[in-house]
Amino acid sequence: MERLQKIIAHSGYTSRRKAEDLIVAGKVTVNGVVMKELGTKVKRSDVIIVEGNILSLEEKVYYVLYKPEGYISSTDDEKGRKTVLDLVPRDKRVYPVGRLDYDTSGVLLLTNDGDFTNLMTSPKHHVEKEYRVKLKGFLRKEESTRICRGIRIENYKTKKARITDVVYNKENETTLATIIITEGKYHQVKLMFDAVNHPVLRLKRVRFGIITLDNMKTGEHRLLKPYELKQLKGLVE
Ligand code: URA
């Protein structure tokens, strides 16, 4: 049991001082009852509503998943396909931070921390995402330069990107390359290479910010370490 104002402050909703003001002003309910008493003790399982907003008291959790191909990055699918939630513990209500396509593999973060998700996915911030791609045909230098300078995909011009480690496979006429982007538009990497007529045949995200796949196997997940979380947040502050 903890004091109501402390629980509100710990949830990140507001400071303890402001939480006290809100309680006294009758803006807080616990299990549907207005609580104006500052000393009230509550349990984490109580339903606390502040100014009409339900308070999330669940402990925050952050996973990195090596997403395999053949899973969708949403919480459920009307076609009944497997989702990334099938690969992580279900005791907390986590959801993916951004998305990877059904046929894309690689680093995917999942959390129940909405503020963290907003930080990581906001276009205002420029968290690097690194992908290894297999392309149809041979990607020429000038095509690579066009992509890196920013290329029109649908009605949008992409931000600067980097392409490195280009390797040609002469036998099956494909190119392997690494591309680093700082945005996350829908199908962005596929559309960027489509724009120079080299469709993506395979796509794997090998890095999100500072998080790589290290020694993970496909389908595996692990908790983010506190220092990794701190560094990820540090990238956008
Ligand atoms: N770009 C894409 O086209 N697909 C992904 O899954 C990720 C980035």
mmCIF file of C-alpha atoms and ligand atoms in Angstrom:
data_model
loop_
_atom_site.group_PDB
_atom_site.id
_atom_site.type_symbol
_atom_site.label_atom_id
_atom_site.label_comp_id
_atom_site.label_asym_id
_atom_site.label_seq_id
_atom_site.Cartn_x
_atom_site.Cartn_y
_atom_site.Cartn_z
ATOM 1 C CA MET A 1 0.000 0.000 0.000
ATOM 2 C CA GLU A 2 1.306 3.449 -0.881
ATOM 3 C CA ARG A 3 0.095 6.994 -0.537
ATOM 4 C CA LEU A 4 -2.092 8.125 -3.413
ATOM 5 C CA GLN A 5 -0.018 11.239 -4.218
ATOM 6 C CA LYS A 6 3.173 9.159 -4.287
ATOM 7 C CA ILE A 7 1.681 6.615 -6.696
ATOM 8 C CA ILE A 8 0.438 9.384 -9.000
ATOM 9 C CA ALA A 9 3.858 11.060 -8.991
ATOM 10 C CA HIS A 10 5.667 7.755 -9.593
ATOM 11 C CA SER A 11 3.489 6.996 -12.582
ATOM 12 C CA GLY A 12 5.058 10.079 -14.204
ATOM 13 C CA TYR A 13 1.697 11.839 -14.524
ATOM 14 C CA THR A 14 2.787 14.908 -12.563
ATOM 15 C CA SER A 15 4.849 16.013 -9.543
ATOM 16 C CA ARG A 16 3.879 15.006 -6.023
ATOM 17 C CA ARG A 17 2.964 18.632 -5.193
ATOM 18 C CA LYS A 18 0.593 18.880 -8.189
ATOM 19 C CA ALA A 19 -0.789 15.415 -7.419
ATOM 20 C CA GLU A 20 -1.730 16.701 -3.962
ATOM 21 C CA ASP A 21 -3.493 19.704 -5.506
ATOM 22 C CA LEU A 22 -5.425 17.435 -7.861
ATOM 23 C CA ILE A 23 -6.486 15.152 -4.994
ATOM 24 C CA VAL A 24 -7.697 18.068 -2.851
ATOM 25 C CA ALA A 25 -9.535 19.513 -5.871
ATOM 26 C CA GLY A 26 -11.486 16.252 -6.199
ATOM 27 C CA LYS A 27 -9.952 15.361 -9.562
ATOM 28 C CA VAL A 28 -8.828 11.865 -8.524
ATOM 29 C CA THR A 29 -10.947 8.741 -8.149
ATOM 30 C CA VAL A 30 -9.946 5.371 -6.741
ATOM 31 C CA ASN A 31 -12.139 2.483 -7.865
ATOM 32 C CA GLY A 32 -14.758 5.016 -8.933
ATOM 33 C CA VAL A 33 -14.817 6.970 -5.652
ATOM 34 C CA VAL A 34 -13.550 10.569 -5.430
ATOM 35 C CA MET A 35 -10.658 10.707 -2.936
ATOM 36 C CA LYS A 36 -9.925 14.108 -1.409
ATOM 37 C CA GLU A 37 -7.878 12.793 1.534
ATOM 38 C CA LEU A 38 -4.122 13.272 1.083
ATOM 39 C CA GLY A 39 -3.142 10.376 3.311
ATOM 40 C CA THR A 40 -5.197 7.755 1.438
ATOM 41 C CA LYS A 41 -3.284 4.524 0.884
ATOM 42 C CA VAL A 42 -3.899 2.589 -2.307
ATOM 43 C CA LYS A 43 -2.816 -0.692 -3.916
ATOM 44 C CA ARG A 44 -1.260 -1.033 -7.359
ATOM 45 C CA SER A 45 -4.286 -3.093 -8.357
ATOM 46 C CA ASP A 46 -6.664 -0.183 -7.594
ATOM 47 C CA VAL A 47 -8.060 1.669 -10.580
ATOM 48 C CA ILE A 48 -6.895 5.272 -10.247
ATOM 49 C CA ILE A 49 -8.256 7.942 -12.563
ATOM 50 C CA VAL A 50 -6.725 11.429 -12.592
ATOM 51 C CA GLU A 51 -8.563 14.187 -14.472
ATOM 52 C CA GLY A 52 -10.301 11.495 -16.488
ATOM 53 C CA ASN A 53 -7.055 9.670 -17.364
ATOM 54 C CA ILE A 54 -6.559 6.142 -16.179
ATOM 55 C CA LEU A 55 -3.181 5.774 -14.495
ATOM 56 C CA SER A 56 -0.905 3.035 -15.706
ATOM 57 C CA LEU A 57 0.705 1.454 -12.652
ATOM 58 C CA GLU A 58 2.112 -1.556 -14.377
ATOM 59 C CA GLU A 59 5.846 -1.923 -13.963
ATOM 60 C CA LYS A 60 7.601 -0.862 -17.173
ATOM 61 C CA VAL A 61 9.241 -3.558 -19.216
ATOM 62 C CA TYR A 62 11.462 -3.331 -22.323
ATOM 63 C CA TYR A 63 12.304 -6.257 -24.581
ATOM 64 C CA VAL A 64 14.459 -6.621 -27.631
ATOM 65 C CA LEU A 65 13.227 -9.344 -29.951
ATOM 66 C CA TYR A 66 14.995 -10.902 -32.936
ATOM 67 C CA LYS A 67 11.868 -10.908 -35.067
ATOM 68 C CA PRO A 68 11.728 -13.771 -37.537
ATOM 69 C CA GLU A 69 10.140 -13.420 -40.967
ATOM 70 C CA GLY A 70 6.510 -14.535 -40.983
ATOM 71 C CA TYR A 71 5.274 -12.576 -37.951
ATOM 72 C CA ILE A 72 3.302 -9.356 -37.997
ATOM 73 C CA SER A 73 4.277 -6.425 -35.789
ATOM 74 C CA SER A 74 0.887 -5.656 -34.336
ATOM 75 C CA THR A 75 -1.020 -6.884 -31.361
ATOM 76 C CA ASP A 76 -3.520 -8.939 -33.328
ATOM 77 C CA ASP A 77 -4.244 -9.838 -36.911
ATOM 78 C CA GLU A 78 -7.624 -10.315 -38.537
ATOM 79 C CA LYS A 79 -6.118 -12.922 -40.865
ATOM 80 C CA GLY A 80 -5.001 -14.966 -37.842
ATOM 81 C CA ARG A 81 -1.293 -14.743 -38.640
ATOM 82 C CA LYS A 82 1.314 -15.097 -35.933
ATOM 83 C CA THR A 83 2.197 -11.846 -34.190
ATOM 84 C CA VAL A 84 5.394 -10.725 -32.455
ATOM 85 C CA LEU A 85 3.504 -10.918 -29.153
ATOM 86 C CA ASP A 86 3.546 -14.707 -29.539
ATOM 87 C CA LEU A 87 7.321 -14.492 -28.966
ATOM 88 C CA VAL A 88 7.496 -12.518 -25.688
ATOM 89 C CA PRO A 89 6.011 -13.064 -22.188
ATOM 90 C CA ARG A 90 2.344 -12.044 -22.012
ATOM 91 C CA ASP A 91 2.125 -11.085 -18.329
ATOM 92 C CA LYS A 92 2.437 -7.377 -19.242
ATOM 93 C CA ARG A 93 0.640 -5.639 -22.065
ATOM 94 C CA VAL A 94 3.580 -4.810 -24.313
ATOM 95 C CA TYR A 95 3.430 -3.690 -27.920
ATOM 96 C CA PRO A 96 6.051 -3.085 -30.607
ATOM 97 C CA VAL A 97 8.000 0.176 -30.870
ATOM 98 C CA GLY A 98 7.331 0.955 -34.528
ATOM 99 C CA ARG A 99 6.983 -1.969 -36.877
ATOM 100 C CA LEU A 100 8.765 -4.352 -39.157
ATOM 101 C CA ASP A 101 6.972 -5.865 -42.146
ATOM 102 C CA TYR A 102 5.684 -9.444 -42.078
ATOM 103 C CA ASP A 103 8.601 -10.563 -44.247
ATOM 104 C CA THR A 104 11.283 -8.456 -42.491
ATOM 105 C CA SER A 105 13.416 -9.909 -39.709
ATOM 106 C CA GLY A 106 15.656 -8.335 -37.086
ATOM 107 C CA VAL A 107 15.745 -6.001 -34.101
ATOM 108 C CA LEU A 108 12.347 -5.068 -32.722
ATOM 109 C CA LEU A 109 11.809 -3.394 -29.361
ATOM 110 C CA LEU A 110 8.636 -4.034 -27.374
ATOM 111 C CA THR A 111 7.446 -2.194 -24.292
ATOM 112 C CA ASN A 112 4.447 -1.069 -22.250
ATOM 113 C CA ASP A 113 6.009 2.402 -21.877
ATOM 114 C CA GLY A 114 4.106 4.756 -24.166
ATOM 115 C CA ASP A 115 6.431 7.705 -23.523
ATOM 116 C CA PHE A 116 9.432 5.627 -24.548
ATOM 117 C CA THR A 117 7.650 4.486 -27.727
ATOM 118 C CA ASN A 118 6.831 8.086 -28.630
ATOM 119 C CA LEU A 119 10.434 9.149 -28.029
ATOM 120 C CA MET A 120 11.835 6.377 -30.209
ATOM 121 C CA THR A 121 9.387 6.729 -33.069
ATOM 122 C CA SER A 122 8.885 10.491 -33.225
ATOM 123 C CA PRO A 123 10.097 11.909 -36.574
ATOM 124 C CA LYS A 124 11.539 14.842 -34.592
ATOM 125 C CA HIS A 125 14.194 12.521 -33.249
ATOM 126 C CA HIS A 126 16.621 10.746 -35.489
ATOM 127 C CA VAL A 127 17.228 7.310 -34.092
ATOM 128 C CA GLU A 128 19.367 5.374 -36.571
ATOM 129 C CA LYS A 129 17.990 2.185 -38.012
ATOM 130 C CA GLU A 130 20.416 -0.062 -39.883
ATOM 131 C CA TYR A 131 19.237 -2.678 -42.372
ATOM 132 C CA ARG A 132 20.960 -5.352 -44.372
ATOM 133 C CA VAL A 133 19.183 -5.697 -47.726
ATOM 134 C CA LYS A 134 19.290 -8.093 -50.632
ATOM 135 C CA LEU A 135 18.300 -6.381 -53.876
ATOM 136 C CA LYS A 136 17.355 -7.537 -57.331
ATOM 137 C CA GLY A 137 20.017 -6.510 -59.845
ATOM 138 C CA PHE A 138 23.216 -4.586 -59.342
ATOM 139 C CA LEU A 139 22.890 -1.335 -57.405
ATOM 140 C CA ARG A 140 25.042 1.228 -59.217
ATOM 141 C CA LYS A 141 26.990 3.982 -57.492
ATOM 142 C CA GLU A 142 24.786 6.766 -58.886
ATOM 143 C CA GLU A 143 21.622 4.977 -57.731
ATOM 144 C CA SER A 144 23.110 4.609 -54.282
ATOM 145 C CA THR A 145 24.011 8.324 -54.258
ATOM 146 C CA ARG A 146 20.447 9.290 -55.241
ATOM 147 C CA ILE A 147 19.072 7.282 -52.343
ATOM 148 C CA CYS A 148 21.600 8.700 -49.883
ATOM 149 C CA ARG A 149 20.831 12.308 -50.842
ATOM 150 C CA GLY A 150 17.110 11.785 -50.329
ATOM 151 C CA ILE A 151 14.730 10.246 -52.812
ATOM 152 C CA ARG A 152 11.050 10.733 -53.595
ATOM 153 C CA ILE A 153 8.862 7.872 -52.386
ATOM 154 C CA GLU A 154 5.195 8.436 -53.034
ATOM 155 C CA ASN A 155 4.700 12.082 -51.985
ATOM 156 C CA TYR A 156 7.615 12.275 -49.611
ATOM 157 C CA LYS A 157 11.312 13.046 -49.922
ATOM 158 C CA THR A 158 13.374 10.881 -47.615
ATOM 159 C CA LYS A 159 16.059 12.318 -45.371
ATOM 160 C CA LYS A 160 19.754 11.659 -45.914
ATOM 161 C CA ALA A 161 20.777 8.007 -45.649
ATOM 162 C CA ARG A 162 24.017 6.030 -45.770
ATOM 163 C CA ILE A 163 24.716 2.963 -47.878
ATOM 164 C CA THR A 164 27.802 0.831 -47.228
ATOM 165 C CA ASP A 165 29.179 -2.693 -47.654
ATOM 166 C CA VAL A 166 27.849 -3.200 -51.174
ATOM 167 C CA VAL A 167 28.549 -6.697 -52.481
ATOM 168 C CA TYR A 168 27.447 -8.036 -55.877
ATOM 169 C CA ASN A 169 26.472 -11.620 -56.507
ATOM 170 C CA LYS A 170 27.157 -12.145 -60.207
ATOM 171 C CA GLU A 171 25.578 -15.597 -60.334
ATOM 172 C CA ASN A 172 22.079 -14.640 -59.258
ATOM 173 C CA GLU A 173 22.352 -10.938 -60.169
ATOM 174 C CA THR A 174 21.647 -9.539 -56.750
ATOM 175 C CA THR A 175 23.242 -6.956 -54.466
ATOM 176 C CA LEU A 176 23.773 -7.100 -50.730
ATOM 177 C CA ALA A 177 24.052 -3.731 -49.006
ATOM 178 C CA THR A 178 23.713 -1.994 -45.670
ATOM 179 C CA ILE A 179 21.512 1.091 -45.416
ATOM 180 C CA ILE A 180 21.205 3.399 -42.408
ATOM 181 C CA ILE A 181 18.153 5.639 -42.154
ATOM 182 C CA THR A 182 16.839 7.867 -39.391
ATOM 183 C CA GLU A 183 13.141 7.697 -40.227
ATOM 184 C CA GLY A 184 10.503 5.001 -40.134
ATOM 185 C CA LYS A 185 7.927 5.561 -42.845
ATOM 186 C CA TYR A 186 5.753 2.628 -43.822
ATOM 187 C CA HIS A 187 7.744 0.262 -46.109
ATOM 188 C CA GLN A 188 10.428 2.925 -46.271
ATOM 189 C CA VAL A 189 13.459 0.845 -47.235
ATOM 190 C CA LYS A 190 11.521 -1.164 -49.824
ATOM 191 C CA LEU A 191 10.120 2.010 -51.377
ATOM 192 C CA MET A 192 13.550 3.674 -51.470
ATOM 193 C CA PHE A 193 15.065 0.833 -53.479
ATOM 194 C CA ASP A 194 11.911 0.441 -55.598
ATOM 195 C CA ALA A 195 12.459 4.080 -56.608
ATOM 196 C CA VAL A 196 15.713 3.064 -58.351
ATOM 197 C CA ASN A 197 14.215 -0.166 -59.732
ATOM 198 C CA HIS A 198 15.967 -2.584 -57.413
ATOM 199 C CA PRO A 199 13.218 -4.337 -55.466
ATOM 200 C CA VAL A 200 14.147 -5.594 -52.021
ATOM 201 C CA LEU A 201 14.229 -9.389 -51.962
ATOM 202 C CA ARG A 202 15.136 -9.722 -48.274
ATOM 203 C CA LEU A 203 15.310 -7.264 -45.447
ATOM 204 C CA LYS A 204 16.773 -7.535 -41.982
ATOM 205 C CA ARG A 205 17.119 -4.785 -39.377
ATOM 206 C CA VAL A 206 20.489 -5.316 -37.742
ATOM 207 C CA ARG A 207 20.464 -2.273 -35.458
ATOM 208 C CA PHE A 208 18.012 0.072 -33.761
ATOM 209 C CA GLY A 209 19.924 2.981 -32.172
ATOM 210 C CA ILE A 210 22.563 1.214 -30.099
ATOM 211 C CA ILE A 211 20.755 -2.132 -30.007
ATOM 212 C CA THR A 212 22.061 -4.892 -32.263
ATOM 213 C CA LEU A 213 21.265 -8.579 -32.558
ATOM 214 C CA ASP A 214 24.592 -9.561 -30.866
ATOM 215 C CA ASN A 215 24.418 -13.269 -30.225
ATOM 216 C CA MET A 216 20.649 -13.616 -30.408
ATOM 217 C CA LYS A 217 18.987 -16.321 -32.433
ATOM 218 C CA THR A 218 15.932 -15.685 -34.571
ATOM 219 C CA GLY A 219 12.763 -15.697 -32.446
ATOM 220 C CA GLU A 220 14.686 -15.004 -29.233
ATOM 221 C CA HIS A 221 14.023 -12.083 -26.914
ATOM 222 C CA ARG A 222 15.798 -10.548 -23.933
ATOM 223 C CA LEU A 223 15.242 -7.672 -21.526
ATOM 224 C CA LEU A 224 16.978 -4.416 -22.341
ATOM 225 C CA LYS A 225 19.701 -3.686 -19.813
ATOM 226 C CA PRO A 226 19.277 -0.493 -17.756
ATOM 227 C CA TYR A 227 22.334 1.108 -19.386
ATOM 228 C CA GLU A 228 20.940 0.291 -22.865
ATOM 229 C CA LEU A 229 17.668 1.966 -21.976
ATOM 230 C CA LYS A 230 19.541 4.991 -20.689
ATOM 231 C CA GLN A 231 21.650 5.209 -23.830
ATOM 232 C CA LEU A 232 18.612 4.872 -26.088
ATOM 233 C CA LYS A 233 16.889 7.713 -24.259
ATOM 234 C CA GLY A 234 20.159 9.650 -24.401
ATOM 235 C CA LEU A 235 20.108 9.452 -28.211
ATOM 236 C CA VAL A 236 17.057 11.678 -28.381
ATOM 237 C CA GLU A 237 17.654 14.084 -25.512
HETATM 238 N N1 URA B 1 11.452 -0.634 -44.322
HETATM 239 C C1 URA B 1 10.658 -1.519 -44.943
HETATM 240 O O1 URA B 1 10.369 -1.377 -46.109
HETATM 241 N N2 URA B 1 10.180 -2.554 -44.226
HETATM 242 C C2 URA B 1 10.481 -2.770 -42.928
HETATM 243 O O2 URA B 1 10.028 -3.748 -42.336
HETATM 244 C C3 URA B 1 11.321 -1.843 -42.308
HETATM 245 C C4 URA B 1 11.792 -0.778 -43.014
#
